[in-house]
Amino acid sequence: MTIVHMKDIVKRYGNQLVLDYVDLDMVEGEILGLLGPNGAGKTTLIHALIGLIKIDAGDIQVFGTSHKGNSLDIKRQLGLVTQDISIYEDLTARENLEFFGGIYGLKGQVLKERVAETLSFVGLSEYANKLPAKFSGGMLRRLNIACALVHRPKLLIMDEPTVGIDPQSRNHILETVRELNRQGTTILYTTHYMEEVQSIASRVVIMDQGHVIAEGTIRELVERIQHEEKISLEVAEVSGELISRLKKLNGIKQVIQKGNELQIISQVGAGNLDRVLAIAREAGGVRSINAEKPTLEDVFLTLTGKRLRDGEAE
Ligand SMILES: Nc1ncnc2c1ncn2[C@@H]1O[C@H](COP(=O)(O)OP(=O)(O)OP(=O)(O)O)[C@@H](O)[C@H]1O
Ligand SMILES: [Mg+2]
């Protein structure tokens, strides 16, 4: 069953077209990974979905109901884990959950039980009476997630819930997401981290500059570029001449430099591995060379010419 249907969504800020006729559909029970670099429009799309901002054009249906701004019935079934942590510093973990549960109309014994259950679910029971000021980054993220869960939403929207935390906390959060999904929660999961999408999402939507540029299962997306291979080449020294000679080879689609390493996207079967090796040897020596099958990261790179994460731009 389709529970989110967004069609031809347009959003402008001043002259900037932030969402350019975007479509997004979600079916009940899935974990949809929403991927895109900084500024792609992911958070704006989420804000449109939950009715936090007004859109300039388009149609939004959530749980089969047209979503025009303020529908409490819809909001009660949604949970939002915000990109910026939004908890109250001067309330304990438990009080934070009581506050958010209260907003959704929970009270008395039910509220108490839900709060205890949710704290235990995110592994914070021991810290129920502590103030967030003493929490690590990972604990804050977990509390932020708990605040969005206490009213047991049918659709949970997570906007980059693992930014800036240690691997252990990240694994804990990913396991939480899987468990919620097993229990029947539909999840929209936004991230820059390809590995996260590969490990939890059943379907992926890739956005760039206000457009949806690809969507499908991970397998479908990778198959799209199966006719390409990635050659990673490490050389003693990278020169402009080396790059331009490589770019002139038949079947080479992209050459991306990262320090002494070059990533070369080539058509499969063009026989370029030998040629790349020969050119690099002439240019002063090869430290290593390696050809790989494409990953989701490469799909993204091929579609946008960009890396997903900050600081990894070419
Ligand atoms: N309230 C606003 N006023 C003006 N411009 C905005 C506003 N909100 C977002 N934008 C612009 O819209 C574009 C998309 O922003 P958005 O936050 O949706 O991107 P994002 O994909 O969530 O990026 P990130 O990965 O950094 O969170 C950006 O260029 C941003 O500067
Ligand atoms: Mg964002």
PDB file of N, CA and C in Angstrom, residues 51-142:
ATOM      1  N   GLY A  51       4.551  18.772   6.191  1.00  0.00           N
ATOM      2  CA  GLY A  51       3.715  19.966   6.259  1.00  0.00           C
ATOM      3  C   GLY A  51       4.322  21.104   7.051  1.00  0.00           C
ATOM      4  N   LEU A  52       5.629  21.097   7.192  1.00  0.00           N
ATOM      5  CA  LEU A  52       6.321  22.145   7.942  1.00  0.00           C
ATOM      6  C   LEU A  52       6.546  23.399   7.095  1.00  0.00           C
ATOM      7  N   ILE A  53       6.627  23.216   5.778  1.00  0.00           N
ATOM      8  CA  ILE A  53       6.779  24.383   4.898  1.00  0.00           C
ATOM      9  C   ILE A  53       5.692  24.342   3.823  1.00  0.00           C
ATOM     10  N   LYS A  54       5.426  25.502   3.265  1.00  0.00           N
ATOM     11  CA  LYS A  54       4.456  25.574   2.162  1.00  0.00           C
ATOM     12  C   LYS A  54       5.186  25.327   0.855  1.00  0.00           C
ATOM     13  N   ILE A  55       4.611  24.506   0.009  1.00  0.00           N
ATOM     14  CA  ILE A  55       5.240  24.294  -1.293  1.00  0.00           C
ATOM     15  C   ILE A  55       4.609  25.229  -2.316  1.00  0.00           C
ATOM     16  N   ASP A  56       5.354  25.480  -3.413  1.00  0.00           N
ATOM     17  CA  ASP A  56       4.848  26.394  -4.436  1.00  0.00           C
ATOM     18  C   ASP A  56       3.934  25.681  -5.428  1.00  0.00           C
ATOM     19  N   ALA A  57       4.146  24.393  -5.611  1.00  0.00           N
ATOM     20  CA  ALA A  57       3.259  23.613  -6.482  1.00  0.00           C
ATOM     21  C   ALA A  57       3.443  22.149  -6.153  1.00  0.00           C
ATOM     22  N   GLY A  58       2.460  21.337  -6.544  1.00  0.00           N
ATOM     23  CA  GLY A  58       2.572  19.894  -6.353  1.00  0.00           C
ATOM     24  C   GLY A  58       1.495  19.357  -5.436  1.00  0.00           C
ATOM     25  N   ASP A  59       1.495  18.039  -5.324  1.00  0.00           N
ATOM     26  CA  ASP A  59       0.447  17.360  -4.590  1.00  0.00           C
ATOM     27  C   ASP A  59       1.089  16.388  -3.597  1.00  0.00           C
ATOM     28  N   ILE A  60       0.627  16.429  -2.355  1.00  0.00           N
ATOM     29  CA  ILE A  60       1.175  15.523  -1.342  1.00  0.00           C
ATOM     30  C   ILE A  60       0.047  14.737  -0.695  1.00  0.00           C
ATOM     31  N   GLN A  61       0.165  13.415  -0.716  1.00  0.00           N
ATOM     32  CA  GLN A  61      -0.773  12.583   0.026  1.00  0.00           C
ATOM     33  C   GLN A  61      -0.006  11.709   1.006  1.00  0.00           C
ATOM     34  N   VAL A  62      -0.470  11.727   2.244  1.00  0.00           N
ATOM     35  CA  VAL A  62       0.133  10.874   3.270  1.00  0.00           C
ATOM     36  C   VAL A  62      -0.980  10.031   3.873  1.00  0.00           C
ATOM     37  N   PHE A  63      -0.765   8.733   3.961  1.00  0.00           N
ATOM     38  CA  PHE A  63      -1.801   7.791   4.404  1.00  0.00           C
ATOM     39  C   PHE A  63      -3.114   8.014   3.643  1.00  0.00           C
ATOM     40  N   GLY A  64      -2.985   8.284   2.356  1.00  0.00           N
ATOM     41  CA  GLY A  64      -4.176   8.390   1.519  1.00  0.00           C
ATOM     42  C   GLY A  64      -4.939   9.700   1.621  1.00  0.00           C
ATOM     43  N   THR A  65      -4.435  10.626   2.452  1.00  0.00           N
ATOM     44  CA  THR A  65      -5.141  11.903   2.619  1.00  0.00           C
ATOM     45  C   THR A  65      -4.297  13.030   2.039  1.00  0.00           C
ATOM     46  N   SER A  66      -4.925  13.913   1.317  1.00  0.00           N
ATOM     47  CA  SER A  66      -4.212  15.069   0.789  1.00  0.00           C
ATOM     48  C   SER A  66      -3.713  15.912   1.946  1.00  0.00           C
ATOM     49  N   HIS A  67      -2.477  16.312   1.844  1.00  0.00           N
ATOM     50  CA  HIS A  67      -1.793  16.963   2.944  1.00  0.00           C
ATOM     51  C   HIS A  67      -1.676  18.442   2.626  1.00  0.00           C
ATOM     52  N   LYS A  68      -2.586  19.216   3.157  1.00  0.00           N
ATOM     53  CA  LYS A  68      -2.498  20.655   2.908  1.00  0.00           C
ATOM     54  C   LYS A  68      -2.221  21.339   4.246  1.00  0.00           C
ATOM     55  N   GLY A  69      -0.950  21.433   4.571  1.00  0.00           N
ATOM     56  CA  GLY A  69      -0.590  22.114   5.800  1.00  0.00           C
ATOM     57  C   GLY A  69      -0.888  21.307   7.047  1.00  0.00           C
ATOM     58  N   ASN A  70      -1.844  21.811   7.857  1.00  0.00           N
ATOM     59  CA  ASN A  70      -1.977  21.321   9.209  1.00  0.00           C
ATOM     60  C   ASN A  70      -2.987  20.209   9.427  1.00  0.00           C
ATOM     61  N   SER A  71      -2.588  18.975   9.256  1.00  0.00           N
ATOM     62  CA  SER A  71      -3.514  17.904   9.583  1.00  0.00           C
ATOM     63  C   SER A  71      -2.987  17.142  10.796  1.00  0.00           C
ATOM     64  N   LEU A  72      -3.661  17.302  11.915  1.00  0.00           N
ATOM     65  CA  LEU A  72      -3.216  16.649  13.139  1.00  0.00           C
ATOM     66  C   LEU A  72      -3.260  15.130  13.025  1.00  0.00           C
ATOM     67  N   ASP A  73      -4.286  14.652  12.319  1.00  0.00           N
ATOM     68  CA  ASP A  73      -4.438  13.210  12.147  1.00  0.00           C
ATOM     69  C   ASP A  73      -3.220  12.596  11.472  1.00  0.00           C
ATOM     70  N   ILE A  74      -2.715  13.300  10.475  1.00  0.00           N
ATOM     71  CA  ILE A  74      -1.522  12.810   9.771  1.00  0.00           C
ATOM     72  C   ILE A  74      -0.309  12.932  10.688  1.00  0.00           C
ATOM     73  N   LYS A  75      -0.181  14.084  11.338  1.00  0.00           N
ATOM     74  CA  LYS A  75       1.005  14.321  12.167  1.00  0.00           C
ATOM     75  C   LYS A  75       1.147  13.300  13.295  1.00  0.00           C
ATOM     76  N   ARG A  76       0.017  12.859  13.820  1.00  0.00           N
ATOM     77  CA  ARG A  76       0.057  11.888  14.902  1.00  0.00           C
ATOM     78  C   ARG A  76       0.719  10.571  14.474  1.00  0.00           C
ATOM     79  N   GLN A  77       0.663  10.290  13.176  1.00  0.00           N
ATOM     80  CA  GLN A  77       1.207   9.021  12.689  1.00  0.00           C
ATOM     81  C   GLN A  77       2.638   9.160  12.165  1.00  0.00           C
ATOM     82  N   LEU A  78       3.177  10.391  12.272  1.00  0.00           N
ATOM     83  CA  LEU A  78       4.526  10.654  11.773  1.00  0.00           C
ATOM     84  C   LEU A  78       5.497  10.878  12.922  1.00  0.00           C
ATOM     85  N   GLY A  79       6.725  10.435  12.722  1.00  0.00           N
ATOM     86  CA  GLY A  79       7.778  10.784  13.670  1.00  0.00           C
ATOM     87  C   GLY A  79       8.919  11.392  12.878  1.00  0.00           C
ATOM     88  N   LEU A  80       9.489  12.471  13.390  1.00  0.00           N
ATOM     89  CA  LEU A  80      10.599  13.103  12.685  1.00  0.00           C
ATOM     90  C   LEU A  80      11.835  13.147  13.570  1.00  0.00           C
ATOM     91  N   VAL A  81      12.907  12.530  13.080  1.00  0.00           N
ATOM     92  CA  VAL A  81      14.202  12.670  13.743  1.00  0.00           C
ATOM     93  C   VAL A  81      14.935  13.768  12.996  1.00  0.00           C
ATOM     94  N   THR A  82      15.102  14.908  13.670  1.00  0.00           N
ATOM     95  CA  THR A  82      15.653  16.071  12.975  1.00  0.00           C
ATOM     96  C   THR A  82      17.156  15.953  12.758  1.00  0.00           C
ATOM     97  N   GLN A  83      17.619  16.650  11.733  1.00  0.00           N
ATOM     98  CA  GLN A  83      19.042  16.645  11.410  1.00  0.00           C
ATOM     99  C   GLN A  83      19.839  17.330  12.532  1.00  0.00           C
ATOM    100  N   ASP A  84      19.341  18.475  12.983  1.00  0.00           N
ATOM    101  CA  ASP A  84      19.961  19.127  14.142  1.00  0.00           C
ATOM    102  C   ASP A  84      19.253  18.589  15.375  1.00  0.00           C
ATOM    103  N   ILE A  85      20.045  18.176  16.360  1.00  0.00           N
ATOM    104  CA  ILE A  85      19.443  17.549  17.539  1.00  0.00           C
ATOM    105  C   ILE A  85      18.474  18.527  18.209  1.00  0.00           C
ATOM    106  N   SER A  86      17.227  18.082  18.426  1.00  0.00           N
ATOM    107  CA  SER A  86      16.245  18.985  19.023  1.00  0.00           C
ATOM    108  C   SER A  86      15.673  18.379  20.298  1.00  0.00           C
ATOM    109  N   ILE A  87      16.449  18.531  21.370  1.00  0.00           N
ATOM    110  CA  ILE A  87      15.973  18.087  22.678  1.00  0.00           C
ATOM    111  C   ILE A  87      16.180  19.244  23.654  1.00  0.00           C
ATOM    112  N   TYR A  88      15.585  19.122  24.822  1.00  0.00           N
ATOM    113  CA  TYR A  88      15.726  20.181  25.815  1.00  0.00           C
ATOM    114  C   TYR A  88      16.855  19.844  26.777  1.00  0.00           C
ATOM    115  N   GLU A  89      17.830  20.741  26.797  1.00  0.00           N
ATOM    116  CA  GLU A  89      19.050  20.518  27.588  1.00  0.00           C
ATOM    117  C   GLU A  89      18.773  20.496  29.090  1.00  0.00           C
ATOM    118  N   ASP A  90      17.747  21.261  29.505  1.00  0.00           N
ATOM    119  CA  ASP A  90      17.518  21.337  30.949  1.00  0.00           C
ATOM    120  C   ASP A  90      16.439  20.367  31.430  1.00  0.00           C
ATOM    121  N   LEU A  91      16.061  19.436  30.562  1.00  0.00           N
ATOM    122  CA  LEU A  91      15.187  18.343  30.981  1.00  0.00           C
ATOM    123  C   LEU A  91      15.997  17.051  30.950  1.00  0.00           C
ATOM    124  N   THR A  92      15.701  16.137  31.878  1.00  0.00           N
ATOM    125  CA  THR A  92      16.386  14.842  31.840  1.00  0.00           C
ATOM    126  C   THR A  92      15.900  14.066  30.620  1.00  0.00           C
ATOM    127  N   ALA A  93      16.582  12.934  30.345  1.00  0.00           N
ATOM    128  CA  ALA A  93      16.192  12.097  29.217  1.00  0.00           C
ATOM    129  C   ALA A  93      14.716  11.723  29.330  1.00  0.00           C
ATOM    130  N   ARG A  94      14.328  11.287  30.528  1.00  0.00           N
ATOM    131  CA  ARG A  94      12.932  10.870  30.734  1.00  0.00           C
ATOM    132  C   ARG A  94      11.961  12.036  30.519  1.00  0.00           C
ATOM    133  N   GLU A  95      12.334  13.217  31.077  1.00  0.00           N
ATOM    134  CA  GLU A  95      11.443  14.376  30.935  1.00  0.00           C
ATOM    135  C   GLU A  95      11.310  14.816  29.481  1.00  0.00           C
ATOM    136  N   ASN A  96      12.402  14.690  28.728  1.00  0.00           N
ATOM    137  CA  ASN A  96      12.316  14.997  27.298  1.00  0.00           C
ATOM    138  C   ASN A  96      11.266  14.112  26.632  1.00  0.00           C
ATOM    139  N   LEU A  97      11.333  12.814  26.913  1.00  0.00           N
ATOM    140  CA  LEU A  97      10.374  11.893  26.287  1.00  0.00           C
ATOM    141  C   LEU A  97       8.952  12.172  26.768  1.00  0.00           C
ATOM    142  N   GLU A  98       8.820  12.514  28.045  1.00  0.00           N
ATOM    143  CA  GLU A  98       7.480  12.831  28.563  1.00  0.00           C
ATOM    144  C   GLU A  98       6.918  14.065  27.855  1.00  0.00           C
ATOM    145  N   PHE A  99       7.806  15.019  27.625  1.00  0.00           N
ATOM    146  CA  PHE A  99       7.368  16.237  26.932  1.00  0.00           C
ATOM    147  C   PHE A  99       6.875  15.904  25.518  1.00  0.00           C
ATOM    148  N   PHE A 100       7.701  15.163  24.761  1.00  0.00           N
ATOM    149  CA  PHE A 100       7.305  14.863  23.377  1.00  0.00           C
ATOM    150  C   PHE A 100       6.079  13.947  23.313  1.00  0.00           C
ATOM    151  N   GLY A 101       6.007  12.999  24.259  1.00  0.00           N
ATOM    152  CA  GLY A 101       4.819  12.140  24.317  1.00  0.00           C
ATOM    153  C   GLY A 101       3.568  12.952  24.613  1.00  0.00           C
ATOM    154  N   GLY A 102       3.729  13.935  25.506  1.00  0.00           N
ATOM    155  CA  GLY A 102       2.612  14.805  25.885  1.00  0.00           C
ATOM    156  C   GLY A 102       2.073  15.599  24.703  1.00  0.00           C
ATOM    157  N   ILE A 103       2.986  16.076  23.850  1.00  0.00           N
ATOM    158  CA  ILE A 103       2.569  16.821  22.658  1.00  0.00           C
ATOM    159  C   ILE A 103       1.620  15.978  21.816  1.00  0.00           C
ATOM    160  N   TYR A 104       1.886  14.672  21.795  1.00  0.00           N
ATOM    161  CA  TYR A 104       1.061  13.786  20.973  1.00  0.00           C
ATOM    162  C   TYR A 104      -0.149  13.251  21.743  1.00  0.00           C
ATOM    163  N   GLY A 105      -0.390  13.822  22.888  1.00  0.00           N
ATOM    164  CA  GLY A 105      -1.620  13.481  23.605  1.00  0.00           C
ATOM    165  C   GLY A 105      -1.519  12.275  24.538  1.00  0.00           C
ATOM    166  N   LEU A 106      -0.313  11.744  24.724  1.00  0.00           N
ATOM    167  CA  LEU A 106      -0.179  10.631  25.672  1.00  0.00           C
ATOM    168  C   LEU A 106      -0.174  11.182  27.100  1.00  0.00           C
ATOM    169  N   LYS A 107      -0.788  10.450  28.026  1.00  0.00           N
ATOM    170  CA  LYS A 107      -0.698  10.882  29.423  1.00  0.00           C
ATOM    171  C   LYS A 107      -0.839   9.701  30.394  1.00  0.00           C
ATOM    172  N   GLY A 108      -0.646  10.023  31.671  1.00  0.00           N
ATOM    173  CA  GLY A 108      -0.847   9.041  32.726  1.00  0.00           C
ATOM    174  C   GLY A 108       0.032   7.805  32.580  1.00  0.00           C
ATOM    175  N   GLN A 109      -0.571   6.667  32.882  1.00  0.00           N
ATOM    176  CA  GLN A 109       0.158   5.402  32.894  1.00  0.00           C
ATOM    177  C   GLN A 109       0.706   5.037  31.513  1.00  0.00           C
ATOM    178  N   VAL A 110      -0.105   5.297  30.471  1.00  0.00           N
ATOM    179  CA  VAL A 110       0.327   4.974  29.103  1.00  0.00           C
ATOM    180  C   VAL A 110       1.607   5.738  28.771  1.00  0.00           C
ATOM    181  N   LEU A 111       1.603   7.036  29.077  1.00  0.00           N
ATOM    182  CA  LEU A 111       2.782   7.857  28.819  1.00  0.00           C
ATOM    183  C   LEU A 111       4.000   7.294  29.560  1.00  0.00           C
ATOM    184  N   LYS A 112       3.805   6.959  30.817  1.00  0.00           N
ATOM    185  CA  LYS A 112       4.896   6.431  31.644  1.00  0.00           C
ATOM    186  C   LYS A 112       5.488   5.165  31.036  1.00  0.00           C
ATOM    187  N   GLU A 113       4.602   4.272  30.638  1.00  0.00           N
ATOM    188  CA  GLU A 113       5.058   3.004  30.063  1.00  0.00           C
ATOM    189  C   GLU A 113       5.781   3.197  28.741  1.00  0.00           C
ATOM    190  N   ARG A 114       5.196   4.040  27.890  1.00  0.00           N
ATOM    191  CA  ARG A 114       5.824   4.295  26.585  1.00  0.00           C
ATOM    192  C   ARG A 114       7.213   4.910  26.746  1.00  0.00           C
ATOM    193  N   VAL A 115       7.330   5.819  27.699  1.00  0.00           N
ATOM    194  CA  VAL A 115       8.616   6.490  27.922  1.00  0.00           C
ATOM    195  C   VAL A 115       9.653   5.460  28.368  1.00  0.00           C
ATOM    196  N   ALA A 116       9.274   4.595  29.305  1.00  0.00           N
ATOM    197  CA  ALA A 116      10.212   3.593  29.811  1.00  0.00           C
ATOM    198  C   ALA A 116      10.613   2.626  28.688  1.00  0.00           C
ATOM    199  N   GLU A 117       9.620   2.202  27.916  1.00  0.00           N
ATOM    200  CA  GLU A 117       9.844   1.285  26.803  1.00  0.00           C
ATOM    201  C   GLU A 117      10.806   1.888  25.764  1.00  0.00           C
ATOM    202  N   THR A 118      10.547   3.157  25.446  1.00  0.00           N
ATOM    203  CA  THR A 118      11.338   3.813  24.409  1.00  0.00           C
ATOM    204  C   THR A 118      12.775   4.034  24.878  1.00  0.00           C
ATOM    205  N   LEU A 119      12.933   4.411  26.152  1.00  0.00           N
ATOM    206  CA  LEU A 119      14.282   4.594  26.684  1.00  0.00           C
ATOM    207  C   LEU A 119      15.056   3.280  26.615  1.00  0.00           C
ATOM    208  N   SER A 120      14.390   2.200  26.946  1.00  0.00           N
ATOM    209  CA  SER A 120      15.052   0.907  26.921  1.00  0.00           C
ATOM    210  C   SER A 120      15.372   0.507  25.476  1.00  0.00           C
ATOM    211  N   PHE A 121      14.463   0.822  24.561  1.00  0.00           N
ATOM    212  CA  PHE A 121      14.658   0.491  23.152  1.00  0.00           C
ATOM    213  C   PHE A 121      15.922   1.141  22.570  1.00  0.00           C
ATOM    214  N   VAL A 122      16.194   2.380  22.970  1.00  0.00           N
ATOM    215  CA  VAL A 122      17.392   3.051  22.454  1.00  0.00           C
ATOM    216  C   VAL A 122      18.597   2.894  23.386  1.00  0.00           C
ATOM    217  N   GLY A 123      18.433   2.073  24.413  1.00  0.00           N
ATOM    218  CA  GLY A 123      19.561   1.768  25.294  1.00  0.00           C
ATOM    219  C   GLY A 123      19.917   2.889  26.252  1.00  0.00           C
ATOM    220  N   LEU A 124      18.934   3.674  26.695  1.00  0.00           N
ATOM    221  CA  LEU A 124      19.235   4.788  27.595  1.00  0.00           C
ATOM    222  C   LEU A 124      18.552   4.663  28.963  1.00  0.00           C
ATOM    223  N   SER A 125      18.021   3.477  29.279  1.00  0.00           N
ATOM    224  CA  SER A 125      17.301   3.324  30.555  1.00  0.00           C
ATOM    225  C   SER A 125      18.126   3.781  31.749  1.00  0.00           C
ATOM    226  N   GLU A 126      19.393   3.405  31.736  1.00  0.00           N
ATOM    227  CA  GLU A 126      20.262   3.749  32.864  1.00  0.00           C
ATOM    228  C   GLU A 126      20.439   5.249  33.041  1.00  0.00           C
ATOM    229  N   TYR A 127      20.200   5.984  31.951  1.00  0.00           N
ATOM    230  CA  TYR A 127      20.460   7.427  31.988  1.00  0.00           C
ATOM    231  C   TYR A 127      19.178   8.235  32.049  1.00  0.00           C
ATOM    232  N   ALA A 128      18.069   7.565  32.373  1.00  0.00           N
ATOM    233  CA  ALA A 128      16.742   8.207  32.341  1.00  0.00           C
ATOM    234  C   ALA A 128      16.708   9.507  33.131  1.00  0.00           C
ATOM    235  N   ASN A 129      17.402   9.529  34.278  1.00  0.00           N
ATOM    236  CA  ASN A 129      17.298  10.717  35.131  1.00  0.00           C
ATOM    237  C   ASN A 129      18.470  11.680  34.977  1.00  0.00           C
ATOM    238  N   LYS A 130      19.244  11.477  33.931  1.00  0.00           N
ATOM    239  CA  LYS A 130      20.405  12.355  33.716  1.00  0.00           C
ATOM    240  C   LYS A 130      20.072  13.458  32.704  1.00  0.00           C
ATOM    241  N   LEU A 131      20.781  14.580  32.858  1.00  0.00           N
ATOM    242  CA  LEU A 131      20.622  15.685  31.914  1.00  0.00           C
ATOM    243  C   LEU A 131      21.475  15.430  30.669  1.00  0.00           C
ATOM    244  N   PRO A 132      20.981  15.804  29.498  1.00  0.00           N
ATOM    245  CA  PRO A 132      21.706  15.558  28.251  1.00  0.00           C
ATOM    246  C   PRO A 132      23.091  16.207  28.204  1.00  0.00           C
ATOM    247  N   ALA A 133      23.324  17.221  29.038  1.00  0.00           N
ATOM    248  CA  ALA A 133      24.626  17.893  29.017  1.00  0.00           C
ATOM    249  C   ALA A 133      25.768  16.912  29.241  1.00  0.00           C
ATOM    250  N   LYS A 134      25.487  15.815  29.964  1.00  0.00           N
ATOM    251  CA  LYS A 134      26.541  14.840  30.258  1.00  0.00           C
ATOM    252  C   LYS A 134      26.655  13.757  29.189  1.00  0.00           C
ATOM    253  N   PHE A 135      25.793  13.799  28.163  1.00  0.00           N
ATOM    254  CA  PHE A 135      25.730  12.716  27.179  1.00  0.00           C
ATOM    255  C   PHE A 135      26.814  12.836  26.104  1.00  0.00           C
ATOM    256  N   SER A 136      27.246  11.689  25.597  1.00  0.00           N
ATOM    257  CA  SER A 136      28.146  11.677  24.439  1.00  0.00           C
ATOM    258  C   SER A 136      27.318  11.993  23.191  1.00  0.00           C
ATOM    259  N   GLY A 137      28.023  12.258  22.075  1.00  0.00           N
ATOM    260  CA  GLY A 137      27.336  12.549  20.813  1.00  0.00           C
ATOM    261  C   GLY A 137      26.363  11.444  20.423  1.00  0.00           C
ATOM    262  N   GLY A 138      26.812  10.196  20.601  1.00  0.00           N
ATOM    263  CA  GLY A 138      25.968   9.060  20.229  1.00  0.00           C
ATOM    264  C   GLY A 138      24.728   8.950  21.113  1.00  0.00           C
ATOM    265  N   MET A 139      24.892   9.236  22.394  1.00  0.00           N
ATOM    266  CA  MET A 139      23.741   9.173  23.308  1.00  0.00           C
ATOM    267  C   MET A 139      22.730  10.264  22.978  1.00  0.00           C
ATOM    268  N   LEU A 140      23.246  11.462  22.608  1.00  0.00           N
ATOM    269  CA  LEU A 140      22.344  12.553  22.226  1.00  0.00           C
ATOM    270  C   LEU A 140      21.529  12.176  21.003  1.00  0.00           C
ATOM    271  N   ARG A 141      22.225  11.558  20.029  1.00  0.00           N
ATOM    272  CA  ARG A 141      21.519  11.127  18.809  1.00  0.00           C
ATOM    273  C   ARG A 141      20.435  10.109  19.155  1.00  0.00           C
ATOM    274  N   ARG A 142      20.757   9.199  20.074  1.00  0.00           N
ATOM    275  CA  ARG A 142      19.779   8.173  20.454  1.00  0.00           C
ATOM    276  C   ARG A 142      18.581   8.781  21.170  1.00  0.00           C
TER     277      ARG A 142
END
